[in-house]
Coordinates of C-alpha atoms in Angstrom, one line a residue:
X131 CA 0.0 0.0 0.0
X132 CA 1.3 3.4 -1.0
X133 CA 2.2 5.8 1.9
X134 CA 0.1 8.9 2.2
X135 CA 2.4 11.7 3.4
X136 CA 0.7 14.5 5.2
X137 CA 2.9 17.5 6.1
X138 CA 2.3 20.9 7.6
X139 CA 4.7 23.7 6.7
X140 CA 4.4 26.8 8.9
X141 CA 5.8 30.3 8.9
X142 CA 5.9 33.3 6.6
X143 CA 5.5 37.0 7.0
X144 CA 8.1 38.0 4.4
X145 CA 9.3 36.6 1.1
X146 CA 12.5 35.5 2.9
X147 CA 10.4 32.9 4.7
X148 CA 7.7 32.1 2.1
X149 CA 10.1 31.3 -0.9
X150 CA 12.0 28.7 1.1
X151 CA 8.8 27.2 2.4
X152 CA 7.4 26.9 -1.1
X153 CA 10.7 25.4 -2.3
X154 CA 10.6 22.7 0.4
X155 CA 6.9 21.9 -0.5
X156 CA 7.8 21.7 -4.2
X157 CA 10.7 19.4 -3.4
X158 CA 8.5 17.1 -1.4
X159 CA 6.0 17.0 -4.3
X160 CA 8.7 16.2 -6.8
X161 CA 9.5 13.1 -4.7
X162 CA 5.9 12.2 -3.8
X163 CA 3.3 13.9 -6.0
X164 CA 0.5 12.6 -3.9
X165 CA 1.8 14.1 -0.7
X166 CA -0.8 16.3 1.1
X167 CA 0.8 19.6 2.2
X168 CA -1.0 22.2 4.3
X169 CA 0.5 25.6 5.0
X170 CA -0.2 27.5 8.3
X171 CA 0.6 31.2 8.1
X172 CA -0.3 34.5 9.7
X173 CA -3.6 36.2 8.8
X174 CA -3.1 39.4 6.7
X175 CA 0.5 38.6 5.8
X176 CA 1.8 38.0 2.3
X177 CA 1.7 34.2 2.6
X178 CA -2.1 34.3 2.5
X179 CA -1.8 35.3 -1.2
X180 CA 1.5 33.8 -2.3
X181 CA 0.9 30.3 -1.1
X182 CA -2.5 29.8 -2.8
X183 CA -1.0 31.4 -5.9
X184 CA 1.6 28.6 -5.9
X185 CA -1.1 25.9 -5.7
X186 CA -1.1 25.0 -2.0
X187 CA -3.8 25.3 0.7
X188 CA -3.2 27.6 3.7
X189 CA -4.8 28.3 7.1
X190 CA -4.2 31.7 8.7
X191 CA -3.7 32.2 12.4
X192 CA -4.4 35.6 14.1
X193 CA -0.8 35.8 15.3
X194 CA 1.3 39.0 15.7
X195 CA 4.8 39.8 16.8
X196 CA 5.9 41.4 20.0
X197 CA 6.0 45.2 20.1
X198 CA 9.4 45.9 21.6
X199 CA 8.8 49.7 21.7
X200 CA 5.3 49.7 23.3
X201 CA 5.4 46.9 25.8
X202 CA 1.8 47.5 27.1
X203 CA 0.5 46.5 23.6
X204 CA 1.8 43.0 24.2
X205 CA -1.1 42.1 26.4
X206 CA -3.1 41.7 23.2
X207 CA -0.2 39.9 21.5
X208 CA -0.2 37.3 24.3
X209 CA -3.9 36.8 23.9
X210 CA -3.4 36.3 20.1
X211 CA -0.7 33.7 20.8
X212 CA -3.0 31.7 23.0
X213 CA -5.8 31.9 20.5
X214 CA -3.4 30.9 17.7
X215 CA -2.2 27.9 19.7
X216 CA -5.8 26.7 20.2
X217 CA -6.5 27.1 16.4
X218 CA -3.2 25.4 15.5
X219 CA -4.1 22.4 17.7
X220 CA -7.5 22.1 16.0
X221 CA -5.8 22.3 12.5
X222 CA -3.2 19.6 13.5
X223 CA -5.9 17.3 14.9
X224 CA -8.1 17.6 11.7
X225 CA -5.2 17.4 9.2
X226 CA -3.3 14.7 11.1
X227 CA 0.2 15.4 9.7
X228 CA 3.2 13.1 10.2
X229 CA 5.6 16.0 10.4
X230 CA 5.3 19.8 11.0
X231 CA 8.0 22.0 9.4
X232 CA 8.8 25.5 10.7
X233 CA 10.5 28.0 8.4
X234 CA 10.4 31.0 10.7
X235 CA 7.9 33.8 11.0
X236 CA 5.0 34.5 13.4
X237 CA 2.9 31.4 12.7
X238 CA 5.7 28.8 13.2
X239 CA 5.8 29.3 17.0
X240 CA 2.3 28.2 18.0
X241 CA 2.1 25.6 15.2
X242 CA 5.3 23.8 16.0
X243 CA 4.7 24.1 19.8
X244 CA 1.3 22.4 19.5
X245 CA 2.6 19.8 17.1
X246 CA 5.4 18.8 19.5
X247 CA 2.9 18.7 22.4
X248 CA 0.8 16.3 20.3
X249 CA 3.8 14.0 19.6
X250 CA 4.1 15.0 16.0
X251 CA 7.8 15.2 15.0
X252 CA 8.9 18.7 14.1
X253 CA 11.7 20.1 11.8
X254 CA 13.0 23.6 12.0
X255 CA 14.7 25.4 9.1
X256 CA 16.9 28.2 10.5
X257 CA 18.0 30.5 7.7
X258 CA 20.2 32.9 9.6
X259 CA 23.7 32.7 11.0
X260 CA 22.3 33.8 14.4
X261 CA 19.3 31.9 15.6
X262 CA 16.1 33.7 16.6
X263 CA 14.5 33.4 20.0
X264 CA 11.5 31.4 18.7
X265 CA 13.6 28.7 17.0
X266 CA 15.9 28.4 20.1
X267 CA 12.7 27.6 22.1
X268 CA 11.3 25.3 19.5
X269 CA 14.6 23.5 19.1
X270 CA 14.3 21.8 22.5
X271 CA 11.6 19.5 21.2
X272 CA 12.5 19.5 17.5
X273 CA 13.7 16.2 15.9
X274 CA 15.8 17.9 13.3
X275 CA 17.2 21.4 12.7
X276 CA 18.3 22.3 9.2
X277 CA 20.8 25.2 9.1
X278 CA 22.5 27.4 6.4
X279 CA 25.7 28.3 8.3
X280 CA 28.5 26.5 10.0
X281 CA 29.0 26.9 13.8
X282 CA 25.3 26.7 14.7
X283 CA 26.1 24.3 17.6
X284 CA 26.3 27.5 19.8
X285 CA 22.5 27.7 19.5
X286 CA 21.3 24.2 19.0
X287 CA 22.1 20.6 20.1
X288 CA 24.8 19.2 17.7
X289 CA 23.1 15.9 17.2
X290 CA 20.0 17.5 15.7
X291 CA 21.8 19.7 13.2
X292 CA 22.1 19.2 9.5
X293 CA 23.9 21.7 7.3
X294 CA 21.7 22.0 4.2
X295 CA 21.8 25.7 3.2
X296 CA 18.7 27.8 2.4
X297 CA 16.3 26.8 -0.3
X298 CA 16.0 29.4 -3.1
X299 CA 13.4 30.1 -5.7
X300 CA 13.8 27.4 -8.4
X301 CA 12.6 30.0 -11.0
X302 CA 15.8 31.9 -10.4
X303 CA 17.8 28.9 -11.7
X304 CA 15.4 28.0 -14.4
X305 CA 15.2 31.6 -15.8
X306 CA 19.0 32.3 -15.5
X307 CA 20.3 33.7 -18.8
X308 CA 23.7 34.8 -20.0
X309 CA 24.8 38.3 -19.1
X310 CA 24.7 39.8 -22.6
X311 CA 21.2 38.5 -23.3
X312 CA 20.0 39.7 -19.9
X313 CA 21.4 43.2 -20.5
X314 CA 19.8 43.5 -23.9
X315 CA 16.5 42.5 -22.4
X316 CA 16.9 45.3 -19.8
X317 CA 17.9 47.8 -22.5
X318 CA 21.4 48.1 -21.0
X319 CA 24.8 48.3 -22.8
X320 CA 26.6 45.0 -22.8
X321 CA 29.9 46.8 -23.1
X322 CA 29.5 48.6 -19.8
X323 CA 29.6 47.4 -16.3
X324 CA 26.4 47.2 -14.2
X325 CA 25.6 47.8 -10.5
X326 CA 22.2 46.5 -9.3
X327 CA 20.9 48.2 -6.2
X328 CA 18.0 46.5 -4.3
X329 CA 16.5 47.1 -0.9
X330 CA 13.7 44.5 -1.0
X331 CA 10.3 44.7 -2.5
X332 CA 9.3 47.6 -0.2
X333 CA 12.6 49.4 -0.4
X334 CA 15.2 50.5 2.1
X335 CA 15.2 54.2 3.2
X336 CA 19.0 54.3 4.0
X337 CA 20.0 52.7 0.7
X338 CA 17.7 55.0 -1.3
X339 CA 19.0 58.1 0.5
X340 CA 22.6 57.0 -0.2
X341 CA 21.8 57.0 -3.9
X342 CA 19.7 60.1 -4.3
X343 CA 22.2 62.1 -2.2
X344 CA 25.2 61.1 -4.3
X345 CA 24.0 61.3 -7.9
X346 CA 27.2 63.2 -8.6
X347 CA 29.2 60.0 -8.1
X348 CA 27.0 58.2 -10.7
X349 CA 27.3 61.1 -13.1
X350 CA 31.1 61.1 -12.8
X351 CA 31.2 57.4 -13.9
X352 CA 29.4 57.2 -17.2
X353 CA 31.0 53.9 -18.1
X354 CA 29.1 52.2 -15.2
X355 CA 25.3 51.6 -15.5
X356 CA 23.3 51.7 -12.3
X357 CA 19.9 49.9 -11.9
X358 CA 18.2 51.2 -8.8
X359 CA 15.1 49.4 -7.3
X360 CA 13.6 51.9 -4.9
X361 CA 10.8 49.8 -3.7
X362 CA 7.2 50.7 -4.1
X363 CA 7.0 52.8 -0.9
X364 CA 9.7 55.2 -2.1
X365 CA 9.5 55.2 -5.9
X366 CA 7.6 58.5 -6.5
X367 CA 9.6 60.4 -3.9
X368 CA 12.9 59.1 -5.3
X369 CA 12.0 59.8 -8.9
X370 CA 11.0 63.3 -8.1
X371 CA 14.2 64.0 -6.0
X372 CA 16.4 62.5 -8.7
X373 CA 14.8 64.6 -11.4
X374 CA 15.3 67.8 -9.4
X375 CA 18.9 66.9 -8.7
X376 CA 19.5 66.1 -12.4
X377 CA 19.2 62.3 -13.0
X378 CA 22.2 60.9 -14.7
X379 CA 21.6 59.1 -18.0
X380 CA 23.5 56.0 -16.7
X381 CA 20.9 55.5 -13.9
X382 CA 17.7 53.5 -14.4
X383 CA 15.1 53.9 -11.6
X384 CA 12.4 51.3 -11.0
X385 CA 10.0 50.5 -8.2
X386 CA 10.2 46.8 -8.6
X387 CA 12.4 44.4 -10.6
X388 CA 9.9 41.8 -12.0
X389 CA 12.5 39.6 -13.6
X390 CA 15.2 39.3 -10.8
X391 CA 16.9 36.4 -12.7
X392 CA 17.6 38.8 -15.6
X393 CA 18.7 41.6 -13.3
X394 CA 21.1 39.4 -11.4
X395 CA 22.5 37.9 -14.6
X396 CA 23.1 41.4 -16.0
X397 CA 24.8 42.8 -12.8
X398 CA 28.5 42.7 -12.2
X399 CA 27.9 43.8 -8.7
X400 CA 24.8 43.8 -6.4
X401 CA 24.0 46.1 -3.5
X402 CA 21.5 44.5 -1.1
X403 CA 20.3 44.0 2.4
X404 CA 21.6 40.9 4.1
X405 CA 18.5 38.7 4.4
X406 CA 19.4 35.0 4.5
X407 CA 17.3 34.1 1.4
X408 CA 18.9 36.8 -0.7
X409 CA 22.4 35.8 0.3
X410 CA 21.7 32.2 -0.6
X411 CA 20.6 33.3 -4.1
X412 CA 23.7 35.4 -4.6
X413 CA 25.8 32.5 -3.6
X414 CA 24.1 30.1 -6.0
X415 CA 24.6 32.6 -8.8
X416 CA 28.1 33.5 -7.8
X417 CA 27.4 37.3 -7.6
X418 CA 29.8 39.8 -6.1
X419 CA 27.8 41.7 -3.5
X420 CA 27.9 44.7 -1.1
X421 CA 25.7 44.0 1.9
X422 CA 24.1 46.8 3.9
X423 CA 22.3 45.0 6.7
X424 CA 19.0 46.3 8.0
X425 CA 19.3 47.6 11.6
X426 CA 15.6 47.0 12.0
X427 CA 15.6 43.2 12.5
X428 CA 15.6 41.1 15.6
X429 CA 18.9 40.5 17.3
X430 CA 20.7 42.3 14.4
X431 CA 20.8 39.0 12.6
X432 CA 21.4 40.6 9.2
X433 CA 24.7 42.0 10.3
X434 CA 25.7 38.6 11.6
X435 CA 24.7 37.1 8.2
X436 CA 26.9 39.6 6.4
X437 CA 29.9 39.1 8.7
X438 CA 29.7 35.4 8.1
X439 CA 30.5 36.2 4.4
X440 CA 32.9 39.0 5.1
X441 CA 35.1 36.7 7.2
X442 CA 35.5 34.4 4.1
X443 CA 36.1 37.4 1.8
X444 CA 32.9 36.5 0.1
X445 CA 31.1 39.9 0.4
X446 CA 31.8 43.5 1.3
X447 CA 30.1 45.1 4.3
X448 CA 28.8 48.7 4.6
X449 CA 27.1 49.7 7.8
X450 CA 23.6 51.1 7.4
X451 CA 24.6 54.2 9.3
X452 CA 27.5 54.8 6.9
X453 CA 25.7 54.1 3.7
X454 CA 25.2 57.7 2.7
X455 CA 29.0 58.5 2.8
X456 CA 30.4 55.1 1.8
X457 CA 28.1 53.0 -0.3
X458 CA 28.3 54.4 -3.8
X459 CA 32.1 55.1 -3.5
X460 CA 32.6 51.5 -2.5
X461 CA 30.4 50.3 -5.3
X462 CA 32.4 52.2 -7.9
X463 CA 35.7 51.1 -6.5
X464 CA 34.6 47.4 -6.4
X465 CA 32.9 47.2 -9.8
X466 CA 36.0 48.6 -11.6
X467 CA 38.4 46.2 -9.8
X468 CA 38.5 43.0 -11.9
X469 CA 40.6 41.1 -9.3
X470 CA 38.3 42.0 -6.4
X471 CA 35.1 41.0 -8.4
X472 CA 36.7 37.7 -9.3
X473 CA 37.6 37.0 -5.6
X474 CA 34.2 37.9 -4.3
X475 CA 32.5 35.7 -7.0
X476 CA 34.7 32.7 -6.4
X477 CA 34.4 32.8 -2.6
X478 CA 30.6 33.4 -2.4
X479 CA 30.0 30.6 -4.9
X480 CA 31.9 28.2 -2.6
X481 CA 29.1 28.8 0.0
X482 CA 26.3 27.8 -2.3
X483 CA 24.1 24.9 -1.4
X484 CA 22.1 24.2 -4.6
X485 CA 20.3 21.1 -3.3
X486 CA 19.1 22.6 0.0
X487 CA 15.3 22.1 -0.7
X488 CA 15.9 18.5 -1.8
X489 CA 18.0 17.7 1.3
X490 CA 15.4 19.3 3.6
X491 CA 12.6 17.4 1.8
X492 CA 14.5 14.1 2.4
X493 CA 14.8 14.9 6.1
X494 CA 11.1 15.7 6.3
X495 CA 10.2 12.4 4.6
X496 CA 12.5 10.4 6.9
X497 CA 10.7 11.8 9.9
X498 CA 7.4 11.0 8.3
X499 CA 8.5 7.4 7.6
X500 CA 9.6 7.0 11.3
X501 CA 6.3 8.4 12.5
X502 CA 4.3 6.0 10.3
X503 CA 6.3 3.0 11.4
X504 CA 5.8 3.9 15.0
X505 CA 2.0 4.3 14.4
X506 CA 1.9 1.0 12.6
X507 CA 3.6 -0.8 15.5
X508 CA 1.3 0.9 18.0
X509 CA -1.8 -0.2 16.1
X510 CA -0.6 -3.8 15.8
X511 CA 0.1 -3.9 19.6
X512 CA -3.4 -2.6 20.4
X513 CA -5.0 -5.2 18.1
X514 CA -3.1 -7.9 20.1

C-alpha cells in the first residue's frame, strides 16, 4: 500500500520565509506527487496570497509579533498567541500530519509548539547565522534542525543539526540567462559594467538616501550603469528628487524588478540588504555583493549574516549608518576592480548549497516514515 504523506509547513511574514517554504513543498511534491501539504501562516500577511497562488492550501492564524517599543501593547499579543495555539491544535488534529515544518515567521511558533505537544515530529529550518528566540525555544523538542551556516552548535544541540543551506526560488535557476542576453532584455549596454541596487520589494530608506544624495558619483562614472530598485513605498519620492537633482543618463530607476533572474545575470555587482534568502541566491549565482544589513531586525541578525561572508572574503560590508557616505564610493571602487570582483564571486559561490530544498525534503520524509512506522507498531500492539 502506498504511503500517504501529510505534512504541515508553517511560517511566513516575508518573502524570505515564504520562498524557502514553497521550495521545500515543491521538493516534497517532486519526490511524492500525492503528498498532502498544508501551510499554516499568519492572517493578513503575504503568505495568504503567495501560497494559494503557488497551488497550496493555507490556514491563517491571528498571530502577531511582540512590540518591543510599546510593551503595554503585548497584552493583546499574548492573547493572540494563546488563540493561535488553540487554532493550531485544531488544525493539526483535523489534518493529522506526520511532520510539522517551521520556516520562521510568526505562525511557526504556535504551530510547532502544538505539534510537538501532540507528539508530531517537528523540523526547524533556521535561515540565519544567528538563531532567533522562537527557534531556540522550538529546538528543544524538534527532531531535526536544518541550518544554512556552520557553527550553529552554539545555539542548537549538535546531534540535531544538518547543514543544508537555504532553499532558493527554483525559478531563479530555471530563468537564468547569460549576461549579454539579460542586458539587452533590460535595455542596457553589454559593453558597460552594471551595478544592481536593491533594498527588498518595499525598499530601504537608507540605501535609497545614499543613492539620491550622491548622484554626482553616478554622473562622474558614465561607463558604469546603475539599476536602482527603490521599492514601491519610495518610488515616486525618489524619482522626483532625482529629477530635481539632475538624474544621470546612466541611472535606471524602477520601483520593482519583476525579472530578478535577468537583473542578477546582468549585474557585475549587487548592493543589497543581508537577508538569508537573498544571500543564498547570490551564492548560488556567484554574484559579487555589497551587503548593507538592515538595523531594524531582531537581534541584528542581518549584520551577523553579512559578517559570516565578510570573514570568508565573500562579500563587502557597509554599515547602514555609513551608507550615505560610503556605499556608492565602495560600489564604484569594487565594480571597476576585476581582481576584487573575481575573488568575491569565487568565494561566495563556494558557500552555495544548490540542493538545499531536496535535502530538507529528504529529512522531512524520513521523519514522516519513522512516525508512520511507530504508528503502525502501536496499532498492531493494540490489536493484540
